[in-house]
Short mmCIF file of N, CA and C in Angstrom, two decimals:
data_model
loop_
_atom_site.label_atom_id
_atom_site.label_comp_id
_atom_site.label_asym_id
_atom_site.label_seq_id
_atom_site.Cartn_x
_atom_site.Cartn_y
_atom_site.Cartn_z
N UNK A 1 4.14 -4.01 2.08
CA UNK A 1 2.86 -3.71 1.49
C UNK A 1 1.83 -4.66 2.07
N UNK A 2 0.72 -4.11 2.41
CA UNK A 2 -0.60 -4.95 2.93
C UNK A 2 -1.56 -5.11 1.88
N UNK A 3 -1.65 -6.17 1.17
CA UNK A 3 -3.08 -6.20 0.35
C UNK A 3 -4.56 -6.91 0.82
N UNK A 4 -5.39 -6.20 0.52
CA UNK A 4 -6.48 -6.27 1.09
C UNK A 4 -7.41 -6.85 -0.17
N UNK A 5 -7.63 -8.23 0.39
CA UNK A 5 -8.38 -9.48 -1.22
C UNK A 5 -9.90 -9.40 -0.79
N UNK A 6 -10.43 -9.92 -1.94
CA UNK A 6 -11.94 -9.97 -1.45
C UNK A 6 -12.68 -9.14 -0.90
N UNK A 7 -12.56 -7.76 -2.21
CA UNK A 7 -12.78 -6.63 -1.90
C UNK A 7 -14.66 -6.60 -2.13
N UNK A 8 -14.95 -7.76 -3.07
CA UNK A 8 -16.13 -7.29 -3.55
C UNK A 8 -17.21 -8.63 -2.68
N UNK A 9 -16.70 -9.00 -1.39
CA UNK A 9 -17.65 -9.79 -0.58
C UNK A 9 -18.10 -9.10 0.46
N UNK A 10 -17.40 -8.32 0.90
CA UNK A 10 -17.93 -7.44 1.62
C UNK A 10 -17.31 -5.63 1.87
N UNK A 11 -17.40 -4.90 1.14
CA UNK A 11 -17.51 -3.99 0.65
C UNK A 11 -17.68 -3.29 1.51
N UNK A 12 -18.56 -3.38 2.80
CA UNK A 12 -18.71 -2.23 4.10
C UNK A 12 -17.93 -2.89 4.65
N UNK A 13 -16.80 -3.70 4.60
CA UNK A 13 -15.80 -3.98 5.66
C UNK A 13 -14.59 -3.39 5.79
N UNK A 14 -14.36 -3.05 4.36
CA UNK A 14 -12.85 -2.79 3.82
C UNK A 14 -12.15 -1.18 5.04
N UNK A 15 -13.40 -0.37 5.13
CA UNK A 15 -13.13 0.31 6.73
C UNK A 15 -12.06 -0.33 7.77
N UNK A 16 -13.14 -0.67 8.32
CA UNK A 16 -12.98 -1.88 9.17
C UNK A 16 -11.64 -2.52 9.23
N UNK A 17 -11.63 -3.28 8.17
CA UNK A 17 -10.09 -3.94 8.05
C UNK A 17 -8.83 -3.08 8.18
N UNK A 18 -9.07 -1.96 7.10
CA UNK A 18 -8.06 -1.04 7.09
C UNK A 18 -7.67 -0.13 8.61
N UNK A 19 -8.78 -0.29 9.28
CA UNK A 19 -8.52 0.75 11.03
C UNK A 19 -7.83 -0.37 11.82
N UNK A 20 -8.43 -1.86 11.69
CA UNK A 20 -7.75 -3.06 12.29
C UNK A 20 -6.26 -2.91 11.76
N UNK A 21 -5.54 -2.67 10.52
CA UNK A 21 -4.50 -2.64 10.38
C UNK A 21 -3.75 -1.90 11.08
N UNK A 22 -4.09 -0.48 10.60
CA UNK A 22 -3.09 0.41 10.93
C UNK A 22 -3.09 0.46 12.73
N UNK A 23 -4.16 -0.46 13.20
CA UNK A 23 -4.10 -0.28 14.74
C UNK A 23 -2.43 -1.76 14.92
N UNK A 24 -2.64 -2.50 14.59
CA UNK A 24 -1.37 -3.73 14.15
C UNK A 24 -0.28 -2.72 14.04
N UNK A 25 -0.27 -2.19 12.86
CA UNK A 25 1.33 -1.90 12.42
C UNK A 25 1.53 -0.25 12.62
N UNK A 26 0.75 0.45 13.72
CA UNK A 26 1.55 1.86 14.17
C UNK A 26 0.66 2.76 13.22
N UNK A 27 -0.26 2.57 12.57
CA UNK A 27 -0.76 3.69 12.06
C UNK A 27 -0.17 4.42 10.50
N UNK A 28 0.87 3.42 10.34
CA UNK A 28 1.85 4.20 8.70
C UNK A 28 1.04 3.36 7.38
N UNK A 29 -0.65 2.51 7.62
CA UNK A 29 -0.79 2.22 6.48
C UNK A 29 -1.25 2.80 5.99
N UNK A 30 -1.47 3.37 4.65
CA UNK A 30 -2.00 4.18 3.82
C UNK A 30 -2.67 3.26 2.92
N UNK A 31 -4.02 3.70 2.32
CA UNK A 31 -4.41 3.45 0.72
C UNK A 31 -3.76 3.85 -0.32
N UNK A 32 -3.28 3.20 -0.95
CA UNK A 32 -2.88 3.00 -2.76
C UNK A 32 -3.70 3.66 -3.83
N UNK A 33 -4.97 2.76 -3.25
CA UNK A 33 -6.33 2.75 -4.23
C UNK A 33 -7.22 2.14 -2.79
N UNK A 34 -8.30 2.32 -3.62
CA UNK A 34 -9.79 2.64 -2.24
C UNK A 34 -10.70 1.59 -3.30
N UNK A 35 -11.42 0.76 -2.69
CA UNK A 35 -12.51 -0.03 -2.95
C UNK A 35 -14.04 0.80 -3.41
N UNK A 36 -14.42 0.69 -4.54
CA UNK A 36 -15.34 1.51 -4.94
C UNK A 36 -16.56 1.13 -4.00
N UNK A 37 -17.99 1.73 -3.98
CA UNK A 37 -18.88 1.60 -3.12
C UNK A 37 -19.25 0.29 -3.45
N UNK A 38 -19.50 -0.13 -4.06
CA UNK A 38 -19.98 -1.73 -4.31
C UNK A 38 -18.92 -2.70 -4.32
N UNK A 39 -17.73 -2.41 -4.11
CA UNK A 39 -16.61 -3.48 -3.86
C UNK A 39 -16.36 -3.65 -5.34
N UNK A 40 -17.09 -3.46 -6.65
CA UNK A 40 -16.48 -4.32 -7.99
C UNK A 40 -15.13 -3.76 -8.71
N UNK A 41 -15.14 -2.45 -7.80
CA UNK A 41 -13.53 -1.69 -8.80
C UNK A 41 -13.12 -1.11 -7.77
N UNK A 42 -11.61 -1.04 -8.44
CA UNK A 42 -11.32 0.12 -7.11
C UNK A 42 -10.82 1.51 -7.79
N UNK A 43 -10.47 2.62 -7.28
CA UNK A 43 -9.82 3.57 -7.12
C UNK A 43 -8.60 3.96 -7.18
N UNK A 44 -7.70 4.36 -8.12
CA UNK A 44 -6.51 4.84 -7.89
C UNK A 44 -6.51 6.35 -6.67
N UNK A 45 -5.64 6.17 -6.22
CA UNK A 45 -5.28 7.14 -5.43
C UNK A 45 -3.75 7.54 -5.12
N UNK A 46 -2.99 6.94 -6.19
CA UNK A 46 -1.74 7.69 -6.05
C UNK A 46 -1.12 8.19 -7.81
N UNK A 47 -1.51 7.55 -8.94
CA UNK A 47 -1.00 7.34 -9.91
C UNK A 47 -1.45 8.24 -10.44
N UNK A 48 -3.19 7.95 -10.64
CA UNK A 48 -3.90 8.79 -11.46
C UNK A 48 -5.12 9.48 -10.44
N UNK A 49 -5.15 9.69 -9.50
CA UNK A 49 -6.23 9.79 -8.83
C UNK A 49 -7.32 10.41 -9.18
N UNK A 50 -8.63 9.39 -9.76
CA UNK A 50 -10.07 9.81 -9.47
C UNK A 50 -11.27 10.70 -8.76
N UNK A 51 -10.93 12.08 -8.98
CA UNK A 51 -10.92 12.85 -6.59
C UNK A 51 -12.56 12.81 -7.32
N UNK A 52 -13.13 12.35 -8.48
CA UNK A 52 -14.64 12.51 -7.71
C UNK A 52 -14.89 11.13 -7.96
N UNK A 53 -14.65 10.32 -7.57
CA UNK A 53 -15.08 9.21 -7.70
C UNK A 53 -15.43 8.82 -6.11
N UNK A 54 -16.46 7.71 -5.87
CA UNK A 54 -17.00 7.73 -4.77
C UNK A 54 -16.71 5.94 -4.10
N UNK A 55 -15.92 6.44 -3.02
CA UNK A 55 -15.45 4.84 -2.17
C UNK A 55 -16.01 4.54 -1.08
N UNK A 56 -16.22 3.23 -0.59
CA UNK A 56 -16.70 2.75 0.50
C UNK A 56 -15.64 3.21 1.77
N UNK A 57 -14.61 3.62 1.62
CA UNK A 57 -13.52 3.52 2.95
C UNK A 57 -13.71 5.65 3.59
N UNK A 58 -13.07 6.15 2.04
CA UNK A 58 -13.03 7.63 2.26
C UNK A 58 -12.80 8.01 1.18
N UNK A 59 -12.27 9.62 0.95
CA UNK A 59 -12.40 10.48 -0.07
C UNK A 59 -11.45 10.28 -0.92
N UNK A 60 -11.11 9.64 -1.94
CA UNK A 60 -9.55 9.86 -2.72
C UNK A 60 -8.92 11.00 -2.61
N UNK A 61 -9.73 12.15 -2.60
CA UNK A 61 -8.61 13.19 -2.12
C UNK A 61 -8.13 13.33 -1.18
N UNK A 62 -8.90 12.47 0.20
CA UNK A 62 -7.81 12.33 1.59
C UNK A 62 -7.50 11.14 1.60
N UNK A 63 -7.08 10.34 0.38
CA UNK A 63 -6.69 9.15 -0.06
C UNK A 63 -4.90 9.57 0.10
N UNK A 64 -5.22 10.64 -1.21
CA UNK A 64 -4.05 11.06 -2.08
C UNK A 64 -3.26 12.12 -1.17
N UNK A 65 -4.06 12.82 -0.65
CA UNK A 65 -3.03 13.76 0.55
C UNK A 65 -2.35 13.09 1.55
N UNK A 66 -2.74 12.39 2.25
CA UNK A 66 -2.42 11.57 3.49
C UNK A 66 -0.98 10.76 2.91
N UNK A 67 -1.15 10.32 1.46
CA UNK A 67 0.21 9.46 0.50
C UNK A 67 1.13 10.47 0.59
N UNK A 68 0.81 11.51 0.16
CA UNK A 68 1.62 12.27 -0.40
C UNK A 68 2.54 12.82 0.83
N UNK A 69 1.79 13.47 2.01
CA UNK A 69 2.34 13.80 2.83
C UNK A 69 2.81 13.07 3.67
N UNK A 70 2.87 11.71 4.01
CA UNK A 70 3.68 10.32 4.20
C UNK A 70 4.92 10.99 3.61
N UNK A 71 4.96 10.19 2.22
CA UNK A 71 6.32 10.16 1.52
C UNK A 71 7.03 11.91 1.32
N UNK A 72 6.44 12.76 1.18
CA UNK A 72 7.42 13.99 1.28
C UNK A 72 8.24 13.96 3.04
N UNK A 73 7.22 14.13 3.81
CA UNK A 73 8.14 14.06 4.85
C UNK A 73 9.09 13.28 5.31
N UNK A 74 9.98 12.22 4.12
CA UNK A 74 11.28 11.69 4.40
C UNK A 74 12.69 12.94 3.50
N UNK A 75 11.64 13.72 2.79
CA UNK A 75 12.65 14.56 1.75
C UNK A 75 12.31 15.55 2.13
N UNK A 76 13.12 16.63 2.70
CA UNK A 76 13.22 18.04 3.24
C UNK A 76 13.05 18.97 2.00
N UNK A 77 13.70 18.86 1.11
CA UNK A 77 13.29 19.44 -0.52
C UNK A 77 12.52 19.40 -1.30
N UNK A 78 11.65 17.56 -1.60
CA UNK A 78 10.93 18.08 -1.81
C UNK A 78 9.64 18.38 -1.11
N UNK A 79 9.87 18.63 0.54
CA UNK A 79 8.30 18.84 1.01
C UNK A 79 8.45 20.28 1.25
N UNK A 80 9.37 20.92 0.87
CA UNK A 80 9.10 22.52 0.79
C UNK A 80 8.64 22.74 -0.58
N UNK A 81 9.11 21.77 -1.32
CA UNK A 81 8.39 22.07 -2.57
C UNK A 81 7.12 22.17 -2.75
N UNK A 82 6.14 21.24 -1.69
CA UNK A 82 4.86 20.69 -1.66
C UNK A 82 4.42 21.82 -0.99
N UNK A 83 5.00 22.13 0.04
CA UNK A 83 4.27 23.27 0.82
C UNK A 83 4.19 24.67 0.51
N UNK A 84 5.25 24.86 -0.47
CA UNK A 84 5.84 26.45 -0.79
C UNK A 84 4.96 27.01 -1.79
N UNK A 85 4.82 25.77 -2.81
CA UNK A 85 4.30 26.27 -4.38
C UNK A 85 2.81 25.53 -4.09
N UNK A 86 2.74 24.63 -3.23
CA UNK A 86 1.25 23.75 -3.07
C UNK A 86 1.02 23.57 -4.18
N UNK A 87 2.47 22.96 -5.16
CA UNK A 87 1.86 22.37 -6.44
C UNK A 87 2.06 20.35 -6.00
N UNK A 88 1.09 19.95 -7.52
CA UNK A 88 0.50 18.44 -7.22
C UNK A 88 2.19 17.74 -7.86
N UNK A 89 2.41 16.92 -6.87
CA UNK A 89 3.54 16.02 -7.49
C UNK A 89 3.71 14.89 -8.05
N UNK A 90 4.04 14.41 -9.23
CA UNK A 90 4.02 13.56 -9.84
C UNK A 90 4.42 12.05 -9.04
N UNK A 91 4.00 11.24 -9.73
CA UNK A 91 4.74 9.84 -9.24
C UNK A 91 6.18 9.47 -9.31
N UNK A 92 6.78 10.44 -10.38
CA UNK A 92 7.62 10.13 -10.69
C UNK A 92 8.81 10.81 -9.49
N UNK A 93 8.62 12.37 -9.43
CA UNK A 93 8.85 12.76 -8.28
C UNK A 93 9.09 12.39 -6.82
N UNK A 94 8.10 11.37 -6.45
CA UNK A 94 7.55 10.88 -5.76
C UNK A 94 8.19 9.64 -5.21
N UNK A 95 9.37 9.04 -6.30
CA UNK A 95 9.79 7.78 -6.16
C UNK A 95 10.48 7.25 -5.40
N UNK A 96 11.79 8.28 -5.15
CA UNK A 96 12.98 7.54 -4.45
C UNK A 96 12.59 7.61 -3.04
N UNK A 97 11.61 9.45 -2.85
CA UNK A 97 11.22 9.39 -1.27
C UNK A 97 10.29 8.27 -0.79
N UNK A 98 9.21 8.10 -2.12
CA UNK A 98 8.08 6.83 -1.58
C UNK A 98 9.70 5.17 -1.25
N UNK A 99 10.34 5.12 -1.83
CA UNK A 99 11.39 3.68 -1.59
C UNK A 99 11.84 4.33 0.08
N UNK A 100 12.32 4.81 -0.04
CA UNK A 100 13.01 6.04 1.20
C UNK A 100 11.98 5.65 2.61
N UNK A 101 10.82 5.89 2.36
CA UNK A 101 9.42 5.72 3.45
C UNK A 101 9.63 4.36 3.29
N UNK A 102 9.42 3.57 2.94
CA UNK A 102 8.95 2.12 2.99
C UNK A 102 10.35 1.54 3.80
N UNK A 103 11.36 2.11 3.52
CA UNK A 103 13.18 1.29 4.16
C UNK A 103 12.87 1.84 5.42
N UNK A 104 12.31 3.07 5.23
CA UNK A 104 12.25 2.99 6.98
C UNK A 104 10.81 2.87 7.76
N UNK A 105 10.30 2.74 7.46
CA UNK A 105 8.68 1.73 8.21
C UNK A 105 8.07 3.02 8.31
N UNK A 106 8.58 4.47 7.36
CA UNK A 106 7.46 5.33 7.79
C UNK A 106 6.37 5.43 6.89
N UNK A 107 6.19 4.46 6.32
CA UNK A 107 4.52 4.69 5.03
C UNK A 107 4.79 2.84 4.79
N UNK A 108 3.34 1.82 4.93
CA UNK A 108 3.02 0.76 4.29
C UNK A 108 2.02 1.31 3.61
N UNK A 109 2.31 0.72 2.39
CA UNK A 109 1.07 1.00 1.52
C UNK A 109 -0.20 0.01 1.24
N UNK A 110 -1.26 0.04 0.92
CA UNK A 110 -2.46 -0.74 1.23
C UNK A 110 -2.93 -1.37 -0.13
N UNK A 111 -3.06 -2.08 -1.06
CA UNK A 111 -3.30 -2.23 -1.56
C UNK A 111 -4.74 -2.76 -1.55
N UNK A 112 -5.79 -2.82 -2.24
CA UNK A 112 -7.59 -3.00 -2.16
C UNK A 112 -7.44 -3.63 -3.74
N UNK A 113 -7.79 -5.30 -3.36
CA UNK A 113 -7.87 -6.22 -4.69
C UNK A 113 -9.45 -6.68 -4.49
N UNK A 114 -9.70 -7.32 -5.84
CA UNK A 114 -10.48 -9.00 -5.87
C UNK A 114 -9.92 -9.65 -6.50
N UNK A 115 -9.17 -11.28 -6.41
CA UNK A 115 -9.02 -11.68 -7.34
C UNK A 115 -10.21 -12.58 -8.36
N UNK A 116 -11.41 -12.25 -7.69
CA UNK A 116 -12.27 -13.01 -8.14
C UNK A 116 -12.76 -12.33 -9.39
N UNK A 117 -13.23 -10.81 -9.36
CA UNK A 117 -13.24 -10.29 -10.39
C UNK A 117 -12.31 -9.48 -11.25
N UNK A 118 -10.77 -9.32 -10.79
CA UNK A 118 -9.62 -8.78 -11.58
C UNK A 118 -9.57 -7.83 -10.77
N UNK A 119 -10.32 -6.89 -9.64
CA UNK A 119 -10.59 -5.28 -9.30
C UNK A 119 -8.95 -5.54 -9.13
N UNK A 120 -8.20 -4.02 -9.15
CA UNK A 120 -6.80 -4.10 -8.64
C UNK A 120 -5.90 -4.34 -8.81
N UNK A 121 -6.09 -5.68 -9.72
CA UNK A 121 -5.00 -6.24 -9.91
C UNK A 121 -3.60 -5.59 -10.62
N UNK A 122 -4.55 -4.94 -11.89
CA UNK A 122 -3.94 -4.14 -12.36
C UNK A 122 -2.73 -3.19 -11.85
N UNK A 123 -3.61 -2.66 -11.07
CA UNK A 123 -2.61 -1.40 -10.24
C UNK A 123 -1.94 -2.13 -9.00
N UNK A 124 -1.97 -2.90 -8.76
CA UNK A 124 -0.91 -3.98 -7.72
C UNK A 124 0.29 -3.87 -8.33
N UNK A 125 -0.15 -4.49 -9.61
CA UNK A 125 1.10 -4.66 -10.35
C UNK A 125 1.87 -3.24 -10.77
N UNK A 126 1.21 -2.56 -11.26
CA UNK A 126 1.88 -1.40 -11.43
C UNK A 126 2.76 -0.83 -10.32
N UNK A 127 2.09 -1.16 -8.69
CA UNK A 127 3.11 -0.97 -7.95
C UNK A 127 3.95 -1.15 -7.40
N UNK A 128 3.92 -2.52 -7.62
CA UNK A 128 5.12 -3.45 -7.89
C UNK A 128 6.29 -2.84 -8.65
N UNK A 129 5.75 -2.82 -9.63
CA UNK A 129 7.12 -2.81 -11.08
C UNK A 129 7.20 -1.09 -10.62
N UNK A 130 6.42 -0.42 -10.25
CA UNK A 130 6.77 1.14 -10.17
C UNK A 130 7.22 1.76 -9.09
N UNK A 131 7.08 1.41 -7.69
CA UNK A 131 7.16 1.51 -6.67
C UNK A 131 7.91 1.19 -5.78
N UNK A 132 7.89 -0.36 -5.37
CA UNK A 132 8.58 -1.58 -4.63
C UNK A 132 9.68 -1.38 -4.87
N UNK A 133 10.65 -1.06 -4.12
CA UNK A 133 12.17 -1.52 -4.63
C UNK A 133 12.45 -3.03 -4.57
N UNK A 134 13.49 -3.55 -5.91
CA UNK A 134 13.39 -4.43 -5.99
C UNK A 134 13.89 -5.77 -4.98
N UNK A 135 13.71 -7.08 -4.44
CA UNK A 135 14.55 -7.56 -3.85
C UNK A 135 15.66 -6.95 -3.12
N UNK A 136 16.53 -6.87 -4.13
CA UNK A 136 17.62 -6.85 -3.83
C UNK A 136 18.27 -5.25 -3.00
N UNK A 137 17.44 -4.68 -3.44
CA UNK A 137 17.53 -3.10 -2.84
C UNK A 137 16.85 -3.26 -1.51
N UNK A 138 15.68 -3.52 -1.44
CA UNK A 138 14.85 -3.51 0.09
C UNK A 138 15.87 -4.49 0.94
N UNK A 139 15.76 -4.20 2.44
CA UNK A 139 15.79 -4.43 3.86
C UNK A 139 15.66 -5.64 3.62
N UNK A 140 16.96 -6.34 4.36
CA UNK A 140 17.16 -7.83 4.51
C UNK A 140 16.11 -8.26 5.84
N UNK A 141 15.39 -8.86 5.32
CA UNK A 141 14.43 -9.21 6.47
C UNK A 141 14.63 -9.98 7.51
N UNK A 142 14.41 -9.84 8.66
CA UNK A 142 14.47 -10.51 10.11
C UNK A 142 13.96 -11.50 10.47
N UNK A 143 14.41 -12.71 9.79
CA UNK A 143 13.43 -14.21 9.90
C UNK A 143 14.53 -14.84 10.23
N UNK A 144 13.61 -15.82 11.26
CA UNK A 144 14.12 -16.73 12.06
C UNK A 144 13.38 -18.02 12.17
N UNK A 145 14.37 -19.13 11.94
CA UNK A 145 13.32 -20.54 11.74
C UNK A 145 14.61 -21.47 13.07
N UNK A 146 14.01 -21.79 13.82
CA UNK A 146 14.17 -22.43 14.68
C UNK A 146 15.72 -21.99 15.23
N UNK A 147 15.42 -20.31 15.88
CA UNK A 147 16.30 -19.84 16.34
C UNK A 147 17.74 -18.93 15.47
N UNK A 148 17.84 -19.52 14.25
CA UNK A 148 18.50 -19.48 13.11
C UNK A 148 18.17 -18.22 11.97
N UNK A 149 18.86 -17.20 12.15
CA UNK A 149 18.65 -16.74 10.83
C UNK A 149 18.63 -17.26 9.88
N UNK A 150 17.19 -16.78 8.69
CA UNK A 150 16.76 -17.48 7.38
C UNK A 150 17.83 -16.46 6.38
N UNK A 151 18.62 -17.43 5.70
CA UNK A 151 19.28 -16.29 4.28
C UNK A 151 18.46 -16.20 3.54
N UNK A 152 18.13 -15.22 2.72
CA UNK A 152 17.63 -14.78 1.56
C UNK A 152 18.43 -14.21 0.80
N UNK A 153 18.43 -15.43 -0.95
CA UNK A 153 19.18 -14.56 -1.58
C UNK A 153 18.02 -14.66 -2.82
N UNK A 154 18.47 -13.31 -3.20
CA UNK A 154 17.64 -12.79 -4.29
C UNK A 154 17.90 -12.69 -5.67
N UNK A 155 18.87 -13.64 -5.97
CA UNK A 155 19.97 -13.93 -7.37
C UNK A 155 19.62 -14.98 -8.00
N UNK A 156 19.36 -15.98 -6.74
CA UNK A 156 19.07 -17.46 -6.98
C UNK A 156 17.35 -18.25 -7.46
N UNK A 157 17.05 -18.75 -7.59
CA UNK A 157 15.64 -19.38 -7.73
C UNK A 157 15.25 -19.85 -6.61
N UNK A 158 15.57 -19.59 -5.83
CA UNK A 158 15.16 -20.32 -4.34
C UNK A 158 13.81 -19.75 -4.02
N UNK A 159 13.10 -20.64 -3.73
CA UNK A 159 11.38 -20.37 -3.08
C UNK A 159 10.91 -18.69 -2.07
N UNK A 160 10.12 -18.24 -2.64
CA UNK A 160 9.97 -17.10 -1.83
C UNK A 160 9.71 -17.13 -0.57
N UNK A 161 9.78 -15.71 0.17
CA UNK A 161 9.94 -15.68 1.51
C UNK A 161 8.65 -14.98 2.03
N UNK A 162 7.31 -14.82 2.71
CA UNK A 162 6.65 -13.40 2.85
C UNK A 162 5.91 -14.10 4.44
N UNK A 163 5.52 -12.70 5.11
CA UNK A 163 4.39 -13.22 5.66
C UNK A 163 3.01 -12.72 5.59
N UNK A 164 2.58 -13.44 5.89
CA UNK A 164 0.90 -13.62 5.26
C UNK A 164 0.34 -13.31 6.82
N UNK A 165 -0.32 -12.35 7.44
CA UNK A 165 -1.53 -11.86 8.79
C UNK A 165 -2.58 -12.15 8.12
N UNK A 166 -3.72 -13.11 9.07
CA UNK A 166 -5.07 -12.34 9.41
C UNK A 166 -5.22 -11.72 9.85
N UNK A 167 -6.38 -10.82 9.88
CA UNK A 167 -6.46 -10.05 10.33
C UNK A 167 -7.74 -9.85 10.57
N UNK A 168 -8.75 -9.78 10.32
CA UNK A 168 -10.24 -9.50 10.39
C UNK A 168 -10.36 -11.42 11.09
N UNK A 169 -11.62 -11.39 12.07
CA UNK A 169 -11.97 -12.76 12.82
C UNK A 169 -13.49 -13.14 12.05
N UNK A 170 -13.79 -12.08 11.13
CA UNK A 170 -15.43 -12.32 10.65
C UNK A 170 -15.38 -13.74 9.70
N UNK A 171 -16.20 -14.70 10.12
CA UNK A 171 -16.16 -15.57 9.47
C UNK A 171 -16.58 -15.69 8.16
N UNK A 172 -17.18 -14.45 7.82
CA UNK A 172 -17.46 -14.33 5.97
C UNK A 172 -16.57 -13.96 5.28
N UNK A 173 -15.33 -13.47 5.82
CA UNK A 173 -14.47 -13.29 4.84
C UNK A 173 -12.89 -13.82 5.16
N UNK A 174 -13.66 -15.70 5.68
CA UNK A 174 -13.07 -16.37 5.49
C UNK A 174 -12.17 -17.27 4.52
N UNK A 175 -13.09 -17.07 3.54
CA UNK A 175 -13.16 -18.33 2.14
C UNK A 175 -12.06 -17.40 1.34
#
């Protein structure tokens, strides 16, 4: 998952950042939720989606299609379902293929925060606890510290593992 902080400093950037990504990691990032026009809230776009609500990046409804059709195309069943009946699919529906996409690098999802004013946070978390497979289920990750595979175990209290990209060089949305 890519989260995108300091949504409400610059607000015509969040574009920007998000085309810089998906140019990085192959094009599989998607929006979650979309940064409202003034940066102070954001947008659901997978849970509950908002389709008239109005974002600085794009449309929640080509928020929510672009998700959707990500994660069906790892499930042959249910994307005939999507295509046959062109009915709307739940999250719940939605689950094991959205875990399914993420094990295999075909959908990152985007997350659009502030922590300065709370925007997001909310629904971060929700996709966390709703979404994310946990530790122990996700892909043993490929880290290496001075040649050495890093163990990760996910049982123990041992200090977390992640990596953190810049990504944007603009010096205002440095801080």
């Amino acid at each position: 998952m890519v989260i995108i902080n300091k949504i409400d400093l610059a607000p015509d950037k969040c574009e920007q950042v998000l085309d810089e990504i998906n140019q990085i990691f192959s094009g599989h990032c998607l929006p979650i939720n979309l940064p409202s026009v003034d940066g102070n809230q954001v947008i659901d776009c997978y849970f509950d989606p908002q389709f008239e609500a109005q974002t600085q990046v794009m449309s929640v409804a080509d928020a929510h299609e672009q998700l959707i059709d990500q994660v069906v195309e790892v499930d042959e069943e249910l994307m005939s379902l999507y295509l046959e009946q062109g009915s709307e699919l739940s999250p719940t529906q939605l689950h094991d293929p959205f875990e399914e996409a993420l094990r295999s690098g075909h959908l990152v999802p985007v997350c659009f925060t502030s922590c300065s004013n709370n925007s997001g946070l909310e629904l971060l978390l929700d996709t966390f606890s709703q979404l994310m497979p946990t530790p122990a289920e996700g892909n043993r990750p490929l880290l290496e510290k001075s040649g050495e595979p890093i163990s990760i175990d996910c049982e123990s209290l041992q200090h977390s593992v992640a990596h953190v990209f810049k990504v944007s060089n603009d010096p205002y949305l440095e801080n």
